[in-house]
Coordinates of N, CA and C in Angstrom, one line a residue:
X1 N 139.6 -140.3 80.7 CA 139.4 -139.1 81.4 C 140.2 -138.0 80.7
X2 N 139.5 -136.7 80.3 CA 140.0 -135.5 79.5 C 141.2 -135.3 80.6
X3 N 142.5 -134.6 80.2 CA 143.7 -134.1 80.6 C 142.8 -132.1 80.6
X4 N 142.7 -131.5 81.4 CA 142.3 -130.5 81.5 C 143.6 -129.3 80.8
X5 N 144.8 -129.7 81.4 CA 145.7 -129.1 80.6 C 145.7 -128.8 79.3
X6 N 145.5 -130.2 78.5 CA 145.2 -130.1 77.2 C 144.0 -129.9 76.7
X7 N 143.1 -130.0 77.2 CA 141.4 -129.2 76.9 C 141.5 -127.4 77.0
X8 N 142.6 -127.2 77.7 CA 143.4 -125.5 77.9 C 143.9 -125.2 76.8
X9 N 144.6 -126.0 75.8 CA 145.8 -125.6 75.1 C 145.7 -124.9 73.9
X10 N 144.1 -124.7 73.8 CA 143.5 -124.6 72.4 C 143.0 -123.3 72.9
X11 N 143.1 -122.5 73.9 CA 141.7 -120.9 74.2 C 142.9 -120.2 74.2
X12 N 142.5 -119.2 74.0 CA 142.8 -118.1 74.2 C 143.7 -117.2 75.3
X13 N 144.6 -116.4 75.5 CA 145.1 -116.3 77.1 C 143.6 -115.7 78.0
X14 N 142.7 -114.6 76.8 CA 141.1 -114.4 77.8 C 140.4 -115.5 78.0
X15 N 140.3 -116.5 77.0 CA 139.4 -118.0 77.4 C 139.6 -118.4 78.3
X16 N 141.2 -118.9 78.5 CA 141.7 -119.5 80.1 C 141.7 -118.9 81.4
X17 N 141.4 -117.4 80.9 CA 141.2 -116.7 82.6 C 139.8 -117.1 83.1
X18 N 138.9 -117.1 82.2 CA 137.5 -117.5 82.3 C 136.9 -119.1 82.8
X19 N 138.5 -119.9 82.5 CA 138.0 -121.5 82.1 C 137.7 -121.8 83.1
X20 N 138.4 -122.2 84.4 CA 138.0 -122.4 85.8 C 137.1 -122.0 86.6
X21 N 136.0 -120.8 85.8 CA 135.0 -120.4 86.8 C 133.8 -121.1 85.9
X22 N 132.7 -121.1 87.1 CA 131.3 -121.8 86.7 C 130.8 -120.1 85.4
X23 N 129.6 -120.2 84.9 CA 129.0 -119.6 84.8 C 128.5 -118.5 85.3
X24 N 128.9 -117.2 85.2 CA 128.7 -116.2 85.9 C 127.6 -114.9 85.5
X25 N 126.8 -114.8 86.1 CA 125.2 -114.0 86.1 C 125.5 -112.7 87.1
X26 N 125.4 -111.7 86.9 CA 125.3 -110.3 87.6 C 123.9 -110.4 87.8
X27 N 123.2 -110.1 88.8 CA 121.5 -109.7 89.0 C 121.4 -108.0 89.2
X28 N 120.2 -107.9 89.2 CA 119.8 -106.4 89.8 C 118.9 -107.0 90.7
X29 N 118.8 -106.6 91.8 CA 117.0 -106.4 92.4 C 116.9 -105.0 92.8
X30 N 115.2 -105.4 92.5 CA 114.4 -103.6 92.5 C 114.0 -103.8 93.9
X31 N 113.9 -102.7 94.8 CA 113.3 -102.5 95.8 C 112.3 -101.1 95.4
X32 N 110.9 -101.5 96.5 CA 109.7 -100.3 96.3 C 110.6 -99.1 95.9
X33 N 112.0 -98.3 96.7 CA 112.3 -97.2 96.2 C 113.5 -97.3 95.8
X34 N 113.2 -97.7 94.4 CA 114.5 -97.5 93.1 C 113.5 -96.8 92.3
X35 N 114.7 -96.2 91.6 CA 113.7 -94.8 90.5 C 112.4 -95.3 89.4
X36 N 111.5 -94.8 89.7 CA 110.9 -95.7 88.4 C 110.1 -96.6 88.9
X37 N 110.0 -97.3 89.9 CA 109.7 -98.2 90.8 C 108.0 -98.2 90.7
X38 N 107.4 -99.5 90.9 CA 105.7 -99.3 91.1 C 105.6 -99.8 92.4
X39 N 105.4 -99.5 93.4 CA 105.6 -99.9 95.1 C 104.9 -100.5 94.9
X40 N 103.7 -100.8 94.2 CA 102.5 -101.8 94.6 C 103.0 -103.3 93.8
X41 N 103.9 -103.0 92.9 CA 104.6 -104.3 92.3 C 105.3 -104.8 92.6
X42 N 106.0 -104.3 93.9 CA 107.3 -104.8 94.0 C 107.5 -105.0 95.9
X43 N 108.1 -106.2 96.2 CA 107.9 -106.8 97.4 C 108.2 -105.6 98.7
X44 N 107.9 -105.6 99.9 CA 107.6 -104.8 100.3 C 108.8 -105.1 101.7
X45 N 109.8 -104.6 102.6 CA 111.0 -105.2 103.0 C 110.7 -105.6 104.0
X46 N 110.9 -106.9 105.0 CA 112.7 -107.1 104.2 C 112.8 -107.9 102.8
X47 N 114.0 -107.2 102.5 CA 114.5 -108.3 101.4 C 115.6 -108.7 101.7
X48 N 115.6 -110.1 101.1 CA 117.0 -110.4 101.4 C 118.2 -110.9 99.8
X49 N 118.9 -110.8 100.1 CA 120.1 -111.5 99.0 C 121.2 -112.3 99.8
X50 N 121.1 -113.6 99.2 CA 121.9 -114.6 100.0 C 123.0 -115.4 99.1
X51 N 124.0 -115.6 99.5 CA 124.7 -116.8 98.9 C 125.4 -117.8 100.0
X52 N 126.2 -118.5 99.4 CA 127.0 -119.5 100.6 C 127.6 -118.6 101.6
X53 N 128.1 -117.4 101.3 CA 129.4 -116.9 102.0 C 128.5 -115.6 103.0
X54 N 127.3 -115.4 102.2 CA 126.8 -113.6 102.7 C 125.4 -113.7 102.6
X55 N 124.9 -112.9 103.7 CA 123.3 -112.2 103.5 C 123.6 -110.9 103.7
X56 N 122.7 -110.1 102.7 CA 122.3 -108.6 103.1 C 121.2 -108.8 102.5
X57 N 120.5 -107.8 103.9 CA 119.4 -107.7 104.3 C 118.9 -105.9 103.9
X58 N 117.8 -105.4 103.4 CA 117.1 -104.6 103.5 C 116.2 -104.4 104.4
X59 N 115.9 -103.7 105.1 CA 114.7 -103.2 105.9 C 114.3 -101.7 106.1
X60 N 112.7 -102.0 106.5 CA 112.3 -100.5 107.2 C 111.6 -100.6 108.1
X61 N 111.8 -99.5 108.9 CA 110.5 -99.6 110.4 C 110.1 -98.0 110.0
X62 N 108.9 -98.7 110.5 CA 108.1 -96.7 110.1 C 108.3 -96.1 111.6
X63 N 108.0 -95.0 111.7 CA 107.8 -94.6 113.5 C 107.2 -95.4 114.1
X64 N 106.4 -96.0 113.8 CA 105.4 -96.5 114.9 C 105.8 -98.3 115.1
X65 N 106.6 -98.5 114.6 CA 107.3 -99.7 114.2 C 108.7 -100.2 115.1
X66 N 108.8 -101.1 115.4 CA 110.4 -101.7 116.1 C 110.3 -103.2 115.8
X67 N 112.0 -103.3 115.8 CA 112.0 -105.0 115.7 C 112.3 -105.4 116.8
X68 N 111.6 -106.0 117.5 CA 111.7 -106.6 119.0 C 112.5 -107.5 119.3
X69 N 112.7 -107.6 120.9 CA 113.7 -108.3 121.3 C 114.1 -109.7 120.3
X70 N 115.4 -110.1 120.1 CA 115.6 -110.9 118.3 C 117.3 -111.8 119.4
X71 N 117.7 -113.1 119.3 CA 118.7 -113.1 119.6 C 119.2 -114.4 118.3
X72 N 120.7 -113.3 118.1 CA 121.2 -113.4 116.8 C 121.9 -115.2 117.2
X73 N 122.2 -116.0 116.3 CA 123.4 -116.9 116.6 C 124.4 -116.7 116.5
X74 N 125.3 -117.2 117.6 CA 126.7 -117.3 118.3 C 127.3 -116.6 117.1
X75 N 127.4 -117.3 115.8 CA 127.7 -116.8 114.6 C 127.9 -115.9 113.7
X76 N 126.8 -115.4 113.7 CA 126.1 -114.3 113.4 C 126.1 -112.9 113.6
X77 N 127.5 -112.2 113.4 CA 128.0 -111.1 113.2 C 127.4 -109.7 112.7
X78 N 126.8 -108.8 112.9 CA 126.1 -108.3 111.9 C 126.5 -107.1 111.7
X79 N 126.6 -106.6 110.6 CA 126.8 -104.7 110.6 C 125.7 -104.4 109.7
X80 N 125.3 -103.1 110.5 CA 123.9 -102.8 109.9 C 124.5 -101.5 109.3
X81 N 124.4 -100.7 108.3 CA 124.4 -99.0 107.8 C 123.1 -98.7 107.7
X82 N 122.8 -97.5 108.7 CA 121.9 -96.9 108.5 C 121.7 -95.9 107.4
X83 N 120.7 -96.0 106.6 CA 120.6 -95.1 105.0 C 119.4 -93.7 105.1
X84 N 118.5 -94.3 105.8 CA 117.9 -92.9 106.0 C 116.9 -93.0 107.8
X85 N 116.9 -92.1 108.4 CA 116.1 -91.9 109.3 C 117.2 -92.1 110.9
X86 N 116.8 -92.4 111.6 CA 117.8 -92.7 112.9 C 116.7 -93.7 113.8
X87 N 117.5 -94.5 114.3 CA 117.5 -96.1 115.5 C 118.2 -96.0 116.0
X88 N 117.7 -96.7 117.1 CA 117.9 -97.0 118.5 C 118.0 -98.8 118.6
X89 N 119.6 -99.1 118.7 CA 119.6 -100.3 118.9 C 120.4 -100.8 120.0
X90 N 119.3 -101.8 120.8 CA 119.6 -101.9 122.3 C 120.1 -103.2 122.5
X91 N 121.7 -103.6 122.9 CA 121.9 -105.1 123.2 C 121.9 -105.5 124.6
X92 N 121.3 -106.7 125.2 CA 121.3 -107.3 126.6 C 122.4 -108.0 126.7
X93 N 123.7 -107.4 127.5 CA 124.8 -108.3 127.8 C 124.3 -109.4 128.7
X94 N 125.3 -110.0 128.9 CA 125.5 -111.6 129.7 C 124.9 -111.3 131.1
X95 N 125.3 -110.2 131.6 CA 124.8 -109.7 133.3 C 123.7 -108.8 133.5
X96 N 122.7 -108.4 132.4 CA 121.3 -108.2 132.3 C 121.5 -107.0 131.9
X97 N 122.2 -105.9 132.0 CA 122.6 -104.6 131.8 C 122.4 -104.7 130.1
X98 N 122.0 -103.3 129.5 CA 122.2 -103.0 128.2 C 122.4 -101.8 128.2
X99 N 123.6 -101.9 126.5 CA 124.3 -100.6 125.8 C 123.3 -100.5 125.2
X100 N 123.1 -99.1 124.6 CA 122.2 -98.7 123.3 C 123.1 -97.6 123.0
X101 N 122.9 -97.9 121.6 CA 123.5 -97.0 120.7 C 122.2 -96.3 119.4
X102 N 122.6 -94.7 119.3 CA 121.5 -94.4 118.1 C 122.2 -94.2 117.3
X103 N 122.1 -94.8 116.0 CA 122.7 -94.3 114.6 C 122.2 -93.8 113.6
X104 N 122.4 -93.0 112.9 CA 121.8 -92.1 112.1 C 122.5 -92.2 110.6
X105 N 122.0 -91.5 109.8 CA 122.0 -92.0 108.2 C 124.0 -91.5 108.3
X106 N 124.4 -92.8 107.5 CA 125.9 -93.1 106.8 C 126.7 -93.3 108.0
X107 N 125.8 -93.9 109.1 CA 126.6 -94.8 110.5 C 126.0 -95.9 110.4
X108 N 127.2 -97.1 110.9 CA 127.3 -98.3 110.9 C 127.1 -98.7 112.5
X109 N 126.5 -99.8 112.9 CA 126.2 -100.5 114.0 C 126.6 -101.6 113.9
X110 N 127.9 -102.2 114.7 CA 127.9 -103.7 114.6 C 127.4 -104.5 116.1
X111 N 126.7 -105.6 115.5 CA 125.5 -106.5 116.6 C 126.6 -107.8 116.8
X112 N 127.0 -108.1 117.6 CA 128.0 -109.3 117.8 C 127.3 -110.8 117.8
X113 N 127.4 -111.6 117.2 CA 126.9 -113.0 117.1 C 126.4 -113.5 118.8
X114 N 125.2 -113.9 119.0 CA 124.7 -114.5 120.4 C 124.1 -112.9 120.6
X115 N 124.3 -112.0 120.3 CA 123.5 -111.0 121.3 C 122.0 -111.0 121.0
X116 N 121.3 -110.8 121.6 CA 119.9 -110.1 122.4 C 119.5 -108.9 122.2
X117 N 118.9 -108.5 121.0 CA 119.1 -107.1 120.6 C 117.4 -106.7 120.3
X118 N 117.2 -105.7 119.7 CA 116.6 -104.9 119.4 C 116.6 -103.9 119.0
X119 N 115.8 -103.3 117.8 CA 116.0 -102.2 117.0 C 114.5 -101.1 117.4
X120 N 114.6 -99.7 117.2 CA 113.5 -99.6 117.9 C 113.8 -97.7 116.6
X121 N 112.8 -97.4 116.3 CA 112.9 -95.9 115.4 C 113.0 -94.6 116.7
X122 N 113.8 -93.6 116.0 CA 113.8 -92.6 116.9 C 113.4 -91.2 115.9
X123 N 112.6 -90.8 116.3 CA 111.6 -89.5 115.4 C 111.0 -90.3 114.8
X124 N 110.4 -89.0 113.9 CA 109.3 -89.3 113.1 C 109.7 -90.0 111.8
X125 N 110.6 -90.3 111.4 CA 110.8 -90.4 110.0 C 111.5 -92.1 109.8
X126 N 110.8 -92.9 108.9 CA 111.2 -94.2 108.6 C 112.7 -94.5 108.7
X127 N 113.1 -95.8 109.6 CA 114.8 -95.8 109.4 C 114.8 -97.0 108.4
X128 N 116.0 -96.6 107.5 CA 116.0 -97.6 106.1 C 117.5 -97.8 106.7
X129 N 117.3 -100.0 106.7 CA 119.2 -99.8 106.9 C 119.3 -101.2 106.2
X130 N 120.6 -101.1 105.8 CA 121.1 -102.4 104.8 C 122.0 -103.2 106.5
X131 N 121.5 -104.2 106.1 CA 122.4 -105.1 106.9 C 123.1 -106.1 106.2
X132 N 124.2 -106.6 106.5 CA 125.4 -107.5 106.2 C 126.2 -108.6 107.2
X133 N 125.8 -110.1 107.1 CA 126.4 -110.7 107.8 C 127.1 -111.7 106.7
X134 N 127.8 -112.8 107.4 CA 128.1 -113.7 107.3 C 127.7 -114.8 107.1
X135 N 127.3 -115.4 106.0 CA 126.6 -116.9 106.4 C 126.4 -117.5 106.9
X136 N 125.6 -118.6 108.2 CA 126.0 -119.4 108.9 C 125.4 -121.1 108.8
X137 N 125.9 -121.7 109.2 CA 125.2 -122.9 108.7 C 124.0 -123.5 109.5
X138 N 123.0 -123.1 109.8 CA 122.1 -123.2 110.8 C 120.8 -122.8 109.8
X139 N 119.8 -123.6 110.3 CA 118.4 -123.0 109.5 C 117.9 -122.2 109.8
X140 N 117.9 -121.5 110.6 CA 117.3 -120.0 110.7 C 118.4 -118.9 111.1
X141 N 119.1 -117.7 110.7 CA 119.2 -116.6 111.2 C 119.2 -116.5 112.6
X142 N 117.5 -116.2 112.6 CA 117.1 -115.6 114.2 C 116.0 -115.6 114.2
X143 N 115.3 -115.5 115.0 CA 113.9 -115.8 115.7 C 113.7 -114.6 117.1
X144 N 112.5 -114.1 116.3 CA 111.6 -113.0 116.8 C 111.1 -114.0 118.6
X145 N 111.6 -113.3 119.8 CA 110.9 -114.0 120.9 C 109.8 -113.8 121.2
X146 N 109.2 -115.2 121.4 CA 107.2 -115.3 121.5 C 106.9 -115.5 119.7
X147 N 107.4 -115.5 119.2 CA 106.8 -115.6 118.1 C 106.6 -116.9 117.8
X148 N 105.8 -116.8 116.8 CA 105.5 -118.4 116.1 C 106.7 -118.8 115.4
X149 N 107.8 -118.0 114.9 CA 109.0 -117.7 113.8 C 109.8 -118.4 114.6
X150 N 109.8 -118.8 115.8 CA 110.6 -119.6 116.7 C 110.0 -120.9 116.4
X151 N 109.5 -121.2 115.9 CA 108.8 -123.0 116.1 C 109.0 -123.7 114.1
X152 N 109.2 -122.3 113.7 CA 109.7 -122.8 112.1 C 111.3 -123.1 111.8
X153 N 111.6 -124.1 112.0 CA 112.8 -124.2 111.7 C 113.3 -124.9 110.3
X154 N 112.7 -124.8 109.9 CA 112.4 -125.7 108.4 C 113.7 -125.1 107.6
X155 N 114.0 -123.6 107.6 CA 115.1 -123.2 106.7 C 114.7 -122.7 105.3
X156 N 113.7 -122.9 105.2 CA 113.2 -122.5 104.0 C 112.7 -120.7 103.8
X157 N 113.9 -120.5 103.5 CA 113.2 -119.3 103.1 C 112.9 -118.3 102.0
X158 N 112.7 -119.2 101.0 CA 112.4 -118.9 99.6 C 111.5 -117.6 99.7
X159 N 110.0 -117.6 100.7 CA 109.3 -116.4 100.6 C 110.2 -115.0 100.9
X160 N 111.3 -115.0 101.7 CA 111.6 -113.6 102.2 C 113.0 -113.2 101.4
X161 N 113.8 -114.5 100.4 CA 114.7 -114.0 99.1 C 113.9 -113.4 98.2
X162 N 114.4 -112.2 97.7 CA 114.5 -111.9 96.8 C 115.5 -112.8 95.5
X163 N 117.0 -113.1 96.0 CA 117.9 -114.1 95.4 C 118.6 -114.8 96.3
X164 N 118.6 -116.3 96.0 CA 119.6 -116.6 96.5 C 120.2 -118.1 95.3
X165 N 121.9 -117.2 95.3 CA 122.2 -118.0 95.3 C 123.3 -119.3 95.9
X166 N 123.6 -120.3 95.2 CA 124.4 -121.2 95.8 C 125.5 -121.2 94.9
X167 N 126.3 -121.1 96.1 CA 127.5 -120.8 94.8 C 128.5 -122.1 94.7
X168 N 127.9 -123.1 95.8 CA 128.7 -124.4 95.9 C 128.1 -125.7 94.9
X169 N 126.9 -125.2 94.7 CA 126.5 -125.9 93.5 C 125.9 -125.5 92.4
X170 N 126.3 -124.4 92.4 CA 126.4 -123.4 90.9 C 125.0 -123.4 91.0
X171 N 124.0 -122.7 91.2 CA 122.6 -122.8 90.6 C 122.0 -121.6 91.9
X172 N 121.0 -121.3 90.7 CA 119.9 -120.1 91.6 C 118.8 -120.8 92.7
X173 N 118.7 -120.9 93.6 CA 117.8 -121.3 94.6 C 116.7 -120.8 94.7
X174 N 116.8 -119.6 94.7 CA 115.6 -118.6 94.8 C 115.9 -117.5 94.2
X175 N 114.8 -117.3 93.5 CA 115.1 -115.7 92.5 C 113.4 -115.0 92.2
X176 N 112.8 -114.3 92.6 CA 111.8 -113.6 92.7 C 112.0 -112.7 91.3
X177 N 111.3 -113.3 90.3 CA 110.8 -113.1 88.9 C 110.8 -111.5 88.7
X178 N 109.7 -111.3 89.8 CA 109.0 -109.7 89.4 C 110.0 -108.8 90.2
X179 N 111.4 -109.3 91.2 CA 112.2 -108.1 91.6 C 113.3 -108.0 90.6
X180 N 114.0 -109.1 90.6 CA 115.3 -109.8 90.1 C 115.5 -109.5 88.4
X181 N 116.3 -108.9 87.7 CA 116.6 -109.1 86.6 C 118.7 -109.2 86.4
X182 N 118.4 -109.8 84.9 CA 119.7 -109.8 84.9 C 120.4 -109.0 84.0

């Protein structure tokens, strides 16, 4: 068995800051509106980017559009920043009553893990918002109520990454060719 100390003793003081980590890859992903962009090439949102520890999420609702009643797991913490347009996001507490809040571009929303929510557009103009949770170890996120998206629990969700990777076993899971470069 190699002595790692002594496999050290030969780099450099920059080699050895580096020794202890896996291989390390920076990505880009393109979304339809990055500069330059061909909308018709490029996947249409949500997108997601995942690793062991984080999801952020892209999305848009046009006016005529909402994301329907959705209940998050226990876990499942979320903060959304709204980037362009204004929503209406409505949570069902424990005693049937709901808070709504509207947030508007460079405001933050946080959705508490177990809530009952809904996102819904307010005016005319598309709401674009990045969301940010926490990982959780469960196969799905959340599930759309009445949907069929409730009966897939499979975990697989290679079609709606853009990247994901794993950072517990060093390797890319999912990486969408035509968004993703490095």
């Amino acid at each position: 068995m190699s002595d790692p100390e002594s496999d050290n003793a030969t780099l450099t003081p920059e080699e050895r800051a580096f020794a202890h980590l896996p291989e390390q890859t920076m990505y880009k992903i393109q979304t339809a509106r990055a500069k330059g962009a061909d909308a018709d090439d490029v996947a249409h949102p949500p997108q997601t980017i995942r690793t062991n520890e984080f999801r952020c999420l892209y999305f848009e609702l046009h006016p005529d559009e909402q994301l329907d009643w959705h209940t998050h797991t226990p876990g499942l913490d979320e903060v959304n920043l709204c980037l362009a347009g204004r929503a209406k996001y409505t949570m069902e507490r424990e005693d049937g009553c709901h808070q709504t809040l509207v947030i508007e571009p460079m405001e933050f929303v946080y959705v508490p893990g177990g809530a009952r929510n809904k996102i819904e557009v307010v005016g005319d103009q598309t709401h674009r918002s990045l969301s940010v949770a926490r990982a959780v170890s469960v196969a799905r996120l959340e599930a759309l109520e009445g949907s069929d998206a409730e009966d897939d629990v499979s975990g697989d969700s290679e079609s709606t990454d853009s990247l994901f990777v794993d950072r517990k076993r060093d390797e890319v899971v999912a990486k969408n060719d035509d968004l993703v470069s490095e």
